[in-house]
Coordinates of C-alpha atoms in Angstrom, one line a residue:
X239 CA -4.1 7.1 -28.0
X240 CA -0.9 8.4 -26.6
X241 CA 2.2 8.2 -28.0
X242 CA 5.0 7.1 -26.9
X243 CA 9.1 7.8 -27.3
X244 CA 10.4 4.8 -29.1
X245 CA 13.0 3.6 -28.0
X246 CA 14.1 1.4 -31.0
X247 CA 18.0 0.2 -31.0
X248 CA 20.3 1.6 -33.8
X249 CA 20.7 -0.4 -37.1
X250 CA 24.2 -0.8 -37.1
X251 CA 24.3 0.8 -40.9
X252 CA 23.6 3.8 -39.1
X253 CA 26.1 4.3 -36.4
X254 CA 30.0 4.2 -37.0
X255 CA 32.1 1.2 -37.0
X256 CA 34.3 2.2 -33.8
X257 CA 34.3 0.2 -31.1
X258 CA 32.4 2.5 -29.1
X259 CA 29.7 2.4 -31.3
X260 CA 29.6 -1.3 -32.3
X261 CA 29.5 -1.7 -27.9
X262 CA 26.6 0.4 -28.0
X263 CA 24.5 -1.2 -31.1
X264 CA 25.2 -5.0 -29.2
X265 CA 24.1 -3.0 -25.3
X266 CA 20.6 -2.4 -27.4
X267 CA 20.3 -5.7 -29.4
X268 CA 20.9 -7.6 -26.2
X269 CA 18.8 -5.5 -24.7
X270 CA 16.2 -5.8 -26.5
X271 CA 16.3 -9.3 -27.1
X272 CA 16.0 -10.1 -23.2
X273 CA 13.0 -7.9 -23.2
X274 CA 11.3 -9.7 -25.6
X275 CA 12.5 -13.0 -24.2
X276 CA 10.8 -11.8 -20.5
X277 CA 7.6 -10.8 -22.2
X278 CA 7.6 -14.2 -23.9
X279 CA 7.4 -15.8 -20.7
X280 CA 4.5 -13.8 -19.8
X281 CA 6.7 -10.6 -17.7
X282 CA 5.2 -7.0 -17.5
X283 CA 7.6 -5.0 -18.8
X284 CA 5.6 -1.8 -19.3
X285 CA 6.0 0.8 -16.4
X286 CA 4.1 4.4 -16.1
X287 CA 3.5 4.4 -19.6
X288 CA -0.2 5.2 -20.3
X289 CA -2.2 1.7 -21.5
X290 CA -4.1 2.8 -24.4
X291 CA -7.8 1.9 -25.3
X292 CA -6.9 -1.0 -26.9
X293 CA -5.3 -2.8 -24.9
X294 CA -7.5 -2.0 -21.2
X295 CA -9.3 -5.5 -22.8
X296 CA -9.8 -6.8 -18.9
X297 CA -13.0 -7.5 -17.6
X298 CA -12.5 -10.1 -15.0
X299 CA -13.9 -7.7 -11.8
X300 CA -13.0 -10.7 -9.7
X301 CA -9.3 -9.8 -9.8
X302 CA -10.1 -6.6 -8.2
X303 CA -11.6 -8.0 -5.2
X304 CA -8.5 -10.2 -4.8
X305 CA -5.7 -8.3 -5.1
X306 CA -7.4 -6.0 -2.2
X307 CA -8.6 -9.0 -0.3
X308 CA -5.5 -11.0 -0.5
X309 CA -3.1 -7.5 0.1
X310 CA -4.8 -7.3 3.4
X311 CA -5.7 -10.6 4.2
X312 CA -3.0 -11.4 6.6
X313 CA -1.3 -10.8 9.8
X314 CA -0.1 -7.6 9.3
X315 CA -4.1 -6.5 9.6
X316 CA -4.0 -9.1 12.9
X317 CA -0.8 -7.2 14.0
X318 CA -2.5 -4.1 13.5
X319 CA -5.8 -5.0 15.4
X320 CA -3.9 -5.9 18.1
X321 CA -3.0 -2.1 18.9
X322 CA -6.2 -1.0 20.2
X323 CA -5.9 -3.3 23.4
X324 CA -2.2 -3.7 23.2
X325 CA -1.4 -0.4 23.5
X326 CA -4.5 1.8 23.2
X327 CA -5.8 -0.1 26.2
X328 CA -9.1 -0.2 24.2
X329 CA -12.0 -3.3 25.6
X330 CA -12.9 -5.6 22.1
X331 CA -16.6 -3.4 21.7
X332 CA -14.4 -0.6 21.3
X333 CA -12.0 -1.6 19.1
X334 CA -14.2 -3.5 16.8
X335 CA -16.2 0.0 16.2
X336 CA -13.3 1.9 15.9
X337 CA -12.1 -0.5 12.9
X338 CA -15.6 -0.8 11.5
X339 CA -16.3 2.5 10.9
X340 CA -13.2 3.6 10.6
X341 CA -12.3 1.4 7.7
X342 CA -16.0 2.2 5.8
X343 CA -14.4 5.9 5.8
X344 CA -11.0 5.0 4.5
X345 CA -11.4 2.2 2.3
X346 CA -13.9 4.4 0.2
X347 CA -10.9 6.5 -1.1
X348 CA -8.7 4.0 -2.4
X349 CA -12.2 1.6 -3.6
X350 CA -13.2 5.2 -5.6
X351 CA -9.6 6.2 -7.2
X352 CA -9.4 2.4 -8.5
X353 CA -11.9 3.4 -10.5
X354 CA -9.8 6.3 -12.4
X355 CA -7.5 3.5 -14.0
X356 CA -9.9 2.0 -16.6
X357 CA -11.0 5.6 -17.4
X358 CA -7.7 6.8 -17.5
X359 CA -5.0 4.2 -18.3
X360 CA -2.9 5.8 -16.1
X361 CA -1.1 4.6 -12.5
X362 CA -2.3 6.7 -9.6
X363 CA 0.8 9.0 -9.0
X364 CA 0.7 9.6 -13.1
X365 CA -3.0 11.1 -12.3
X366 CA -1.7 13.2 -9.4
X367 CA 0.7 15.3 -11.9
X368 CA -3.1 16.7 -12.9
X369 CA -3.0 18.7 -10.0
X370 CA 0.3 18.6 -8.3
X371 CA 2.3 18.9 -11.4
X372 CA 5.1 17.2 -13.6
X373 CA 8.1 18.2 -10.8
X374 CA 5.4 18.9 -7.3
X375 CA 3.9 15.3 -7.9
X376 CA 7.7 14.3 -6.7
X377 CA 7.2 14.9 -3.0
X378 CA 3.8 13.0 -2.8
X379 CA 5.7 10.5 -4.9
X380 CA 8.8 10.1 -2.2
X381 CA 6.2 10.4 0.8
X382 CA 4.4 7.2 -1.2
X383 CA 8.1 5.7 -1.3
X384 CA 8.2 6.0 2.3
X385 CA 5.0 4.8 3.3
X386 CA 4.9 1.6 0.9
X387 CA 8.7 0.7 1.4
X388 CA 7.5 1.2 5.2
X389 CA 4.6 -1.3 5.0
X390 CA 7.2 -3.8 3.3
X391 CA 9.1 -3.9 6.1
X392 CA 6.9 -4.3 8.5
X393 CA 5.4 -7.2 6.5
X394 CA 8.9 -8.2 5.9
X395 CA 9.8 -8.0 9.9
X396 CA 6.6 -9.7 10.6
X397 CA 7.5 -12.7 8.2
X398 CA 10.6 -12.9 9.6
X399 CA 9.6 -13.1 12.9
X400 CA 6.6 -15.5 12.5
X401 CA 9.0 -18.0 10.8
X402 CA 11.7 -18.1 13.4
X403 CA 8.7 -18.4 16.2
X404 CA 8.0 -22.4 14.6
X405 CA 12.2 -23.4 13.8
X406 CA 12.8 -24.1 17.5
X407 CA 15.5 -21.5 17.2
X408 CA 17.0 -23.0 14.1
X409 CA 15.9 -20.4 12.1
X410 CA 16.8 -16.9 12.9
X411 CA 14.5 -13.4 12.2
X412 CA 17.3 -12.2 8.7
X413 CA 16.7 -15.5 7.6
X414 CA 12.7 -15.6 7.7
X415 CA 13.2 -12.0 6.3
X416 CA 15.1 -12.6 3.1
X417 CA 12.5 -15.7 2.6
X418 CA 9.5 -14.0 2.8
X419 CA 11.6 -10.7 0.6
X420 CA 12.7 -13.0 -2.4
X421 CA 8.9 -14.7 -2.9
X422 CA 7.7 -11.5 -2.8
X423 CA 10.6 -10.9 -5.3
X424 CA 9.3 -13.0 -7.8
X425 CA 5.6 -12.0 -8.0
X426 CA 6.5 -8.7 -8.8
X427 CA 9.2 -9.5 -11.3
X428 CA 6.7 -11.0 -13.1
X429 CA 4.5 -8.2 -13.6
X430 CA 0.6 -7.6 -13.7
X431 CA -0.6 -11.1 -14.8
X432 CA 1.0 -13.4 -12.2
X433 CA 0.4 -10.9 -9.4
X434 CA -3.6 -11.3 -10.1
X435 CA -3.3 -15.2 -10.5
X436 CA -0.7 -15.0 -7.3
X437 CA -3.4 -13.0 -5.3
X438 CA -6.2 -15.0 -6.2
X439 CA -4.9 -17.9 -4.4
X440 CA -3.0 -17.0 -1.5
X441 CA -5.3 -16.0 0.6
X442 CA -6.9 -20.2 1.1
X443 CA -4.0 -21.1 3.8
X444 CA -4.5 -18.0 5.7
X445 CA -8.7 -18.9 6.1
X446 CA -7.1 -22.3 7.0
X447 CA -4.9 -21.1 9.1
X448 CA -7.1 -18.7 11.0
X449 CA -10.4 -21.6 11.2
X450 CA -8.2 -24.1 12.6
X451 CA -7.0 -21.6 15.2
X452 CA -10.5 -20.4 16.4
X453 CA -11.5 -24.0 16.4
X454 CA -8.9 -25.1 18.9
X455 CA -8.2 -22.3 20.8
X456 CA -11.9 -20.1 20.1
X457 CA -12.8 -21.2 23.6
X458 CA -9.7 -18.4 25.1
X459 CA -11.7 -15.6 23.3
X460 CA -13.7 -13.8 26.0
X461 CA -14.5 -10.4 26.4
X462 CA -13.8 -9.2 30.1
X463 CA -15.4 -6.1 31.4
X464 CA -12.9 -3.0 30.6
X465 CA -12.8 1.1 31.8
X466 CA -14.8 3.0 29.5
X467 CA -12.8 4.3 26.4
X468 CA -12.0 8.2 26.4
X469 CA -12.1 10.0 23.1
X470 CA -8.1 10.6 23.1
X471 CA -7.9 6.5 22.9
X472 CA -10.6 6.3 20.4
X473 CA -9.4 8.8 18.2
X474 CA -5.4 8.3 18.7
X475 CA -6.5 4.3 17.3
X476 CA -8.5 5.6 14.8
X477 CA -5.9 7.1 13.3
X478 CA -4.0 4.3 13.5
X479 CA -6.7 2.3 11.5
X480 CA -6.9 5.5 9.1
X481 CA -3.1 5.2 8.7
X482 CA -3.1 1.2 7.4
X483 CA -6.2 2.0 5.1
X484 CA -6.3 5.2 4.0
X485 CA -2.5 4.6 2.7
X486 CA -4.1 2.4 -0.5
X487 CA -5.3 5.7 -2.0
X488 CA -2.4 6.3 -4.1
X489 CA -1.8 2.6 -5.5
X490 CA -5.6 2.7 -6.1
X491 CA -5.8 2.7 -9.9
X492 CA -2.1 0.9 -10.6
X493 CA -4.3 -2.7 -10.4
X494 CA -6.8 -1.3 -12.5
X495 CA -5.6 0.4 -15.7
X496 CA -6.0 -2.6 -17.7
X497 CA -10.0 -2.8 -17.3
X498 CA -12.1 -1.6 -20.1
X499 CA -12.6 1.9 -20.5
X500 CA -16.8 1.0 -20.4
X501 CA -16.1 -0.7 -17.1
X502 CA -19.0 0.1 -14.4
X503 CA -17.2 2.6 -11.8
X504 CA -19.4 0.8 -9.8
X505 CA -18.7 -2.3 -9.9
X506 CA -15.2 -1.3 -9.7
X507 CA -15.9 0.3 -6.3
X508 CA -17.9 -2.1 -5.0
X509 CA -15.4 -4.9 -5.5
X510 CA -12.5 -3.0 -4.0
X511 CA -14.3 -2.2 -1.4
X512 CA -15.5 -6.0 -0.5
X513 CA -11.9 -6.6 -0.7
X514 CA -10.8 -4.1 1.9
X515 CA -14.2 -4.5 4.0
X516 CA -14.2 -8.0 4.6
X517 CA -10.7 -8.3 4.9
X518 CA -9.3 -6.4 7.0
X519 CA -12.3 -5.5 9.5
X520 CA -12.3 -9.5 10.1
X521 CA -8.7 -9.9 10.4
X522 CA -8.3 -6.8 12.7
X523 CA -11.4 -7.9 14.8
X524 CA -9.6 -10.8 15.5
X525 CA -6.3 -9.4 16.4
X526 CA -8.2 -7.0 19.2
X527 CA -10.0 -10.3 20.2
X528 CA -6.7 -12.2 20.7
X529 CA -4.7 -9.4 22.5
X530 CA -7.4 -9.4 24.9
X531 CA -7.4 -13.1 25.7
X532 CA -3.4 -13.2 25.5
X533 CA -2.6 -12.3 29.2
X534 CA -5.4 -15.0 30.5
X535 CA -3.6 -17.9 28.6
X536 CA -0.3 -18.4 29.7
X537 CA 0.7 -20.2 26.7
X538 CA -0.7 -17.2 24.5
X539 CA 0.7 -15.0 26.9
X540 CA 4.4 -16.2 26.6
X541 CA 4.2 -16.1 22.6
X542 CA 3.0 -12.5 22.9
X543 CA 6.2 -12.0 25.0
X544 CA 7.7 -8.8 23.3
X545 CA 4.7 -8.4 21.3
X546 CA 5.6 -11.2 19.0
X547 CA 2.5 -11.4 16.7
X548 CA 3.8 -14.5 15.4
X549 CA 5.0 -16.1 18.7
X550 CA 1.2 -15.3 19.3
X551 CA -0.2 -17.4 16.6
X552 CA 2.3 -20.2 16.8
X553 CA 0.9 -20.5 20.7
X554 CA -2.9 -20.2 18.7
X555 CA -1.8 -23.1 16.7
X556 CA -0.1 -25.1 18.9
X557 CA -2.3 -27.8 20.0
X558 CA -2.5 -28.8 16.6
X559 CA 1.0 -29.8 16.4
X560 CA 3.1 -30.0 13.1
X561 CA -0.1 -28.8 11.1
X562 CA -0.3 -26.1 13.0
X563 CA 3.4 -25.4 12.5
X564 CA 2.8 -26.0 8.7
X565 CA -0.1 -23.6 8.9
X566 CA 2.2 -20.5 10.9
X567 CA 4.9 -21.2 7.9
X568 CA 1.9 -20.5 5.1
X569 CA 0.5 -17.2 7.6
X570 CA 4.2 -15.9 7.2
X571 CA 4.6 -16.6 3.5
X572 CA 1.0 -15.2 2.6
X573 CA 2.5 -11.8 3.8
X574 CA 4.1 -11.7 0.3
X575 CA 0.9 -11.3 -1.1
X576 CA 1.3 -7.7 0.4
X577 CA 4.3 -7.1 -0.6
X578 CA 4.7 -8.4 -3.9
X579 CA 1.8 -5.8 -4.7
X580 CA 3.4 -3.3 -2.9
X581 CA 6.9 -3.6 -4.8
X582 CA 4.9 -3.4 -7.9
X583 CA 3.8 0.3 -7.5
X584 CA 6.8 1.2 -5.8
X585 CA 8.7 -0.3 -9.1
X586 CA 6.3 2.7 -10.9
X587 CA 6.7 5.4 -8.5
X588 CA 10.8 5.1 -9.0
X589 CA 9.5 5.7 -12.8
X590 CA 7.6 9.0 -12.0
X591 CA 10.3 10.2 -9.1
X592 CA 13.0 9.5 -11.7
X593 CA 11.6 10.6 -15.0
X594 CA 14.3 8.9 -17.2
X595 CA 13.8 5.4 -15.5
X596 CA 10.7 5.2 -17.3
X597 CA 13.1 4.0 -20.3
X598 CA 14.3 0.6 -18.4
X599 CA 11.6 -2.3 -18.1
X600 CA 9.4 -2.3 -14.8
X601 CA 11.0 -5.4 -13.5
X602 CA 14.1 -4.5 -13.3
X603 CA 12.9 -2.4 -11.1
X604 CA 11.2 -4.5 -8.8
X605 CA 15.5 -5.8 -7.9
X606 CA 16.4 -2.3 -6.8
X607 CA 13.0 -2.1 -4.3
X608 CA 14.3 -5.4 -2.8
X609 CA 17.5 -4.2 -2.4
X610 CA 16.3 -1.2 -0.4
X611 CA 13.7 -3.3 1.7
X612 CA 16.1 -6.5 2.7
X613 CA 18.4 -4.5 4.6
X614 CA 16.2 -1.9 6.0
X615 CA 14.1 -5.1 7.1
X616 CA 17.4 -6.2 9.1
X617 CA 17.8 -3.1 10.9
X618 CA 14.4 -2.6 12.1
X619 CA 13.4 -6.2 12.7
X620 CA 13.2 -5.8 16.7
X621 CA 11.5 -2.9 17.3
X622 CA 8.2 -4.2 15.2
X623 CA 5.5 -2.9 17.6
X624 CA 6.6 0.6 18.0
X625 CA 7.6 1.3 14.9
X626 CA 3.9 -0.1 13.5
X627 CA 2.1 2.3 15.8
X628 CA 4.4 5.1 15.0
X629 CA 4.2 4.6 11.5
X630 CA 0.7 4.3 10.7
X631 CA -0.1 7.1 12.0
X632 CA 2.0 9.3 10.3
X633 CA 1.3 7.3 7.0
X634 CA -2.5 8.7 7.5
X635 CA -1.8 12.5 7.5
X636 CA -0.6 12.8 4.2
X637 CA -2.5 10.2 2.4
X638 CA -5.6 12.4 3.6
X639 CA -4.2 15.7 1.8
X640 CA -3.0 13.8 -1.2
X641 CA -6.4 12.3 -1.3
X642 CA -8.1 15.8 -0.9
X643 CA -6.4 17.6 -3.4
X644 CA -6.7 15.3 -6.4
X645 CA -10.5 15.1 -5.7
X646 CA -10.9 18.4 -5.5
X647 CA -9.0 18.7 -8.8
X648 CA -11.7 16.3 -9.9
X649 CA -15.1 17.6 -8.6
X650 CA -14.4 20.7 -8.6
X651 CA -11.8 21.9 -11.5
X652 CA -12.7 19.1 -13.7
X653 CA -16.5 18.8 -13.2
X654 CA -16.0 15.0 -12.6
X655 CA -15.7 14.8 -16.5
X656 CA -12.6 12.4 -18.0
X657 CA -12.7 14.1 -21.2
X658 CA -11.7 17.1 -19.4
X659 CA -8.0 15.7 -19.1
X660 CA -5.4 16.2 -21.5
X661 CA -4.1 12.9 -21.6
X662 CA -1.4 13.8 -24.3
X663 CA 0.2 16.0 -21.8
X664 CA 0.5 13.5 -18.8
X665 CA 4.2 13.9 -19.3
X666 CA 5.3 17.4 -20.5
X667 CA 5.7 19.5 -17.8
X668 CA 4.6 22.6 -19.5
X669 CA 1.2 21.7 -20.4
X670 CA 0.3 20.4 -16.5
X671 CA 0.0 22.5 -13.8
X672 CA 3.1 23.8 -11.7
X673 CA 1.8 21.9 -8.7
X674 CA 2.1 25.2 -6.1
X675 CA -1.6 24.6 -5.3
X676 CA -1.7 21.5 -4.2
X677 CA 1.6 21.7 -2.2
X678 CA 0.7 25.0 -1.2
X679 CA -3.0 23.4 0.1
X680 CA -0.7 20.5 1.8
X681 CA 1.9 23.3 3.7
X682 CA -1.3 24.8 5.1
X683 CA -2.9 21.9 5.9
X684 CA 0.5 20.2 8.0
X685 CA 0.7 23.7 10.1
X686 CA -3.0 23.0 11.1
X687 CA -1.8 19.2 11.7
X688 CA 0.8 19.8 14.0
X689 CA -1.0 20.9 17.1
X690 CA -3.6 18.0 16.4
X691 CA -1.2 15.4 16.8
X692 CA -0.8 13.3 19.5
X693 CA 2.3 10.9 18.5
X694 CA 5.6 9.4 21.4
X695 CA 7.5 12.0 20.1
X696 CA 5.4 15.4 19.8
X697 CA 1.9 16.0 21.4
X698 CA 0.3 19.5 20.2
X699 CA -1.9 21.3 22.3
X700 CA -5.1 20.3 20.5
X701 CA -4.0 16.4 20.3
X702 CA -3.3 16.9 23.9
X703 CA -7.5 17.3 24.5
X704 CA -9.1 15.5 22.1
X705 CA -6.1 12.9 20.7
X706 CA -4.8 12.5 17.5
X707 CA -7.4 14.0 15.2
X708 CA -4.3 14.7 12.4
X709 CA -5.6 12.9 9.5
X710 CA -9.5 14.1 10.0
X711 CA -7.6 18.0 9.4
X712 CA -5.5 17.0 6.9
X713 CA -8.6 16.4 4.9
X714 CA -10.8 18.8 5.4
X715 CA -8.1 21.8 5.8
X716 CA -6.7 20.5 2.3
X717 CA -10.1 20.3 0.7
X718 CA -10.9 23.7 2.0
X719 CA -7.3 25.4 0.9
X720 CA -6.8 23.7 -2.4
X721 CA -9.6 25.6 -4.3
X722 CA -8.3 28.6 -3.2
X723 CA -4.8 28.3 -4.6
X724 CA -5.7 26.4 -7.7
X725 CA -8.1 29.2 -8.4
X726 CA -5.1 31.6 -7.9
X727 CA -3.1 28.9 -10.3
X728 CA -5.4 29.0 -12.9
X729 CA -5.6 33.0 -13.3
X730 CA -1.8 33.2 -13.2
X731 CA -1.1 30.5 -15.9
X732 CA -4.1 29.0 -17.3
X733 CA -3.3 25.7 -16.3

């Protein structure tokens, strides 16, 4: 078992009786006592610290299918699918195959890492400090900042905006924002326990929601006759899809370190990846389907006005009245699903970016991400659709490296063996690796990434041809580097 700093207050026999240090003994006590009051009312308090054998008691393999289910279960995915006609100019064959086969590719890397936690105890980004280090696992950390606070916005924009698309201009996007940012708010607060129960039935409105609107308004859905797709489009959407999936990688295992180290890593697998699978390939399915059939329907076609995925489903919904209003205000709250999750990890990735944070309770933490997102959300809220395509994509190419290295770590450096971690030294710097490897893998992998892209603002020579192949390299020119330099590593330092 690992152990642990305590972090026990002060009896006040031992400290002075200045006022100073009487302040300081009554900080602790109080302190403590609120802790201890949260974790009576069932709050997570613990953050990166390592679960230890004892207490990864969870078996209940159905939560893991939820929380991935649920996360994606919504209309970000829908706002997402919408991209490959919308502004790929992909026909619905096209896009479906794209995000079939796309997502079998990029959901295996997250569904597989999940499986680390029970094995481990140990949050995702704690694992990466086994190959990039104690100090180097800092910039995949900030890049996993970005992307997640990134996806919170959207989700947050999205909410905002599908809200104000049913209030008949009573209610405006900031004010649909800071709803859907204050539910999300409180599932994460909460912790671990209430996030599974939260994510295990959120997801009913939106199958509601979603049946009702392919029963009255299914008969719009055609497929007309489109140019054949070149590879640029294919690819440049691919990445796209690779970008919302592949993203998942690093959270994988910080829903999962409380299964029991004898869990089946199969079963593990296979229930995250039903959760992405039949998720998002649905949802995003249906997004390409209704992008295609919004310009025929001049109802659908207003909604869509300024790519307004919620005005979109509000037009979907409307022949059904209030209940379908009723059923667009449940599609915009179930997008806290998402990111109630999401501030959970980023409340651990401030832990692991900020060493001494790791003192203060998780949920505390989970205040500071809202703080960030709220106003962020505010800024960005009307530029949703280019920002989504811009950001995705980008979100892809290091995910892919990240995802490279730390396998490659495992296959290859660790023989796919557990026991062949040092699980004492997850946190002392000088007993895990200095990290120049892997970011040394990653540097050489972004100069190889650069000509392959193929984004608004930069299109390199290669993406120029064959489209935006940028997360594909990443991988493979990662995967191919890393052993190089961690071979180097390990002669130098032994570690």
């Amino acid at each position: 078992m690992v152990s642990t700093p305590s972090h026990e207050s002060k009896r006040p026999e031992d400290v002075s009786d200045s006022p100073e240090a009487i302040d300081e003994v009554e900080r602790a006590q109080v302190s403590k006592r609120w802790t201890r009051a949260m974790m009576r009312l069932g709050v997570e308090a613990r953050g990166i610290l390592p679960v230890p054998p004892e207490h990864r008691t969870d078996t209940q393999y159905s939560k893991i299918f939820f929380v991935w289910f649920s996360m994606n279960f919504n209309i970000l995915s829908f706002s997402a699918g919408t991209l490959g006609p919308a502004v790929f100019g992909l026909g619905l064959r096209d896009s479906c195959l794209v995000i079939l086969f796309f997502n079998i590719i990029c959901a295996a890397l997250p569904s597989y890492l999940a499986t680390w936690g029970p094995r481990t105890g140990l949050r995702q980004m704690c694992q990466a400090r086994y190959s990039f280090g104690y100090y180097g696992v800092i910039l995949p950390c900030i890049l996993n900042l970005i992307g997640m606070c990134g996806f919170c916005i959207l989700n947050s924009i999205l909410g905002g905006q599908t809200l104000a698309s049913v209030s008949n201009g009573n209610l405006s996007w900031s004010v649909g924002i800071v709803i859907v940012a204050v539910i999300s708010l409180v599932v994460s607060f909460c912790g671990y326990k209430v996030l599974m129960w939260f994510e295990r039935i959120i997801w009913f409105p939106v199958l509601v929601a979603f049946v009702v609107a392919l029963g009255v308004s299914g008969k719009h859905l055609t497929s007309p006759p489109s140019a054949p797709a070149t590879v640029q489009e294919i690819l440049s959407f691919a990445g796209v899809i690779a970008g919302f999936t592949i993203t998942y990688a690093p959270l994988g295992s910080d829903f999962t370190m409380y299964y029991s180290p004898d869990a089946p890593s199969w079963r593990i697998f296979l229930y995250s990846m039903l959760g992405f699978m039949s998720s998002i390939v649905t949802i995003q399915c249906l997004g390409a389907a209704c992008a295609i059939a919004a310009p025929t329907v001049p109802s659908w076609a207003a909604g869509f006005e300024g790519d307004n995925v919620g005005g979109l489903l509000a037009a979907m919904l409307s022949p059904v009245g209030t209940f379908g209003k009723i059923l667009v205000v449940l599609l915009a709250i179930n997008l806290a699903s998402n990111i109630a999750a999401t501030f959970y990890s980023i409340t651990l990735n401030f832990q692991i970016l900020i060493p001494h944070l790791v003192v203060l309770p998780r949920y505390l933490l989970s205040l500071a991400a809202t703080a960030v997102i709220i106003p962020l959300s505010l800024v960005g809220a009307h530029r949703f659709y280019a920002t989504l395509t811009n950001f995705l994509a980008l979100l892809g190419y290091w995910a892919s490296m990240f995802c490279a290295v730390v396998l490659v770590e495992h296959f290859v450096f660790k023989r796919n063996d557990f026991s062949a971690y040092d699980y004492e030294a997850w946190n002392t710097p000088s007993k895990l690796p200095t990290g120049l490897a892997a970011l040394g893998a990653c540097l050489v992998a972004v100069g190889v990434i650069i000509p392959a892209m193929e984004q608004v603002w930069w299109t390199g020579p290669i993406g120029n041809k064959t489209g935006d192949i940028g997360f594909e390299l990443a991988f493979f020119v990662a995967a191919l580097v890393y052993p190089v330099t961690r071979s180097i590593e390990l002669k130098v330092r032994g570690l």
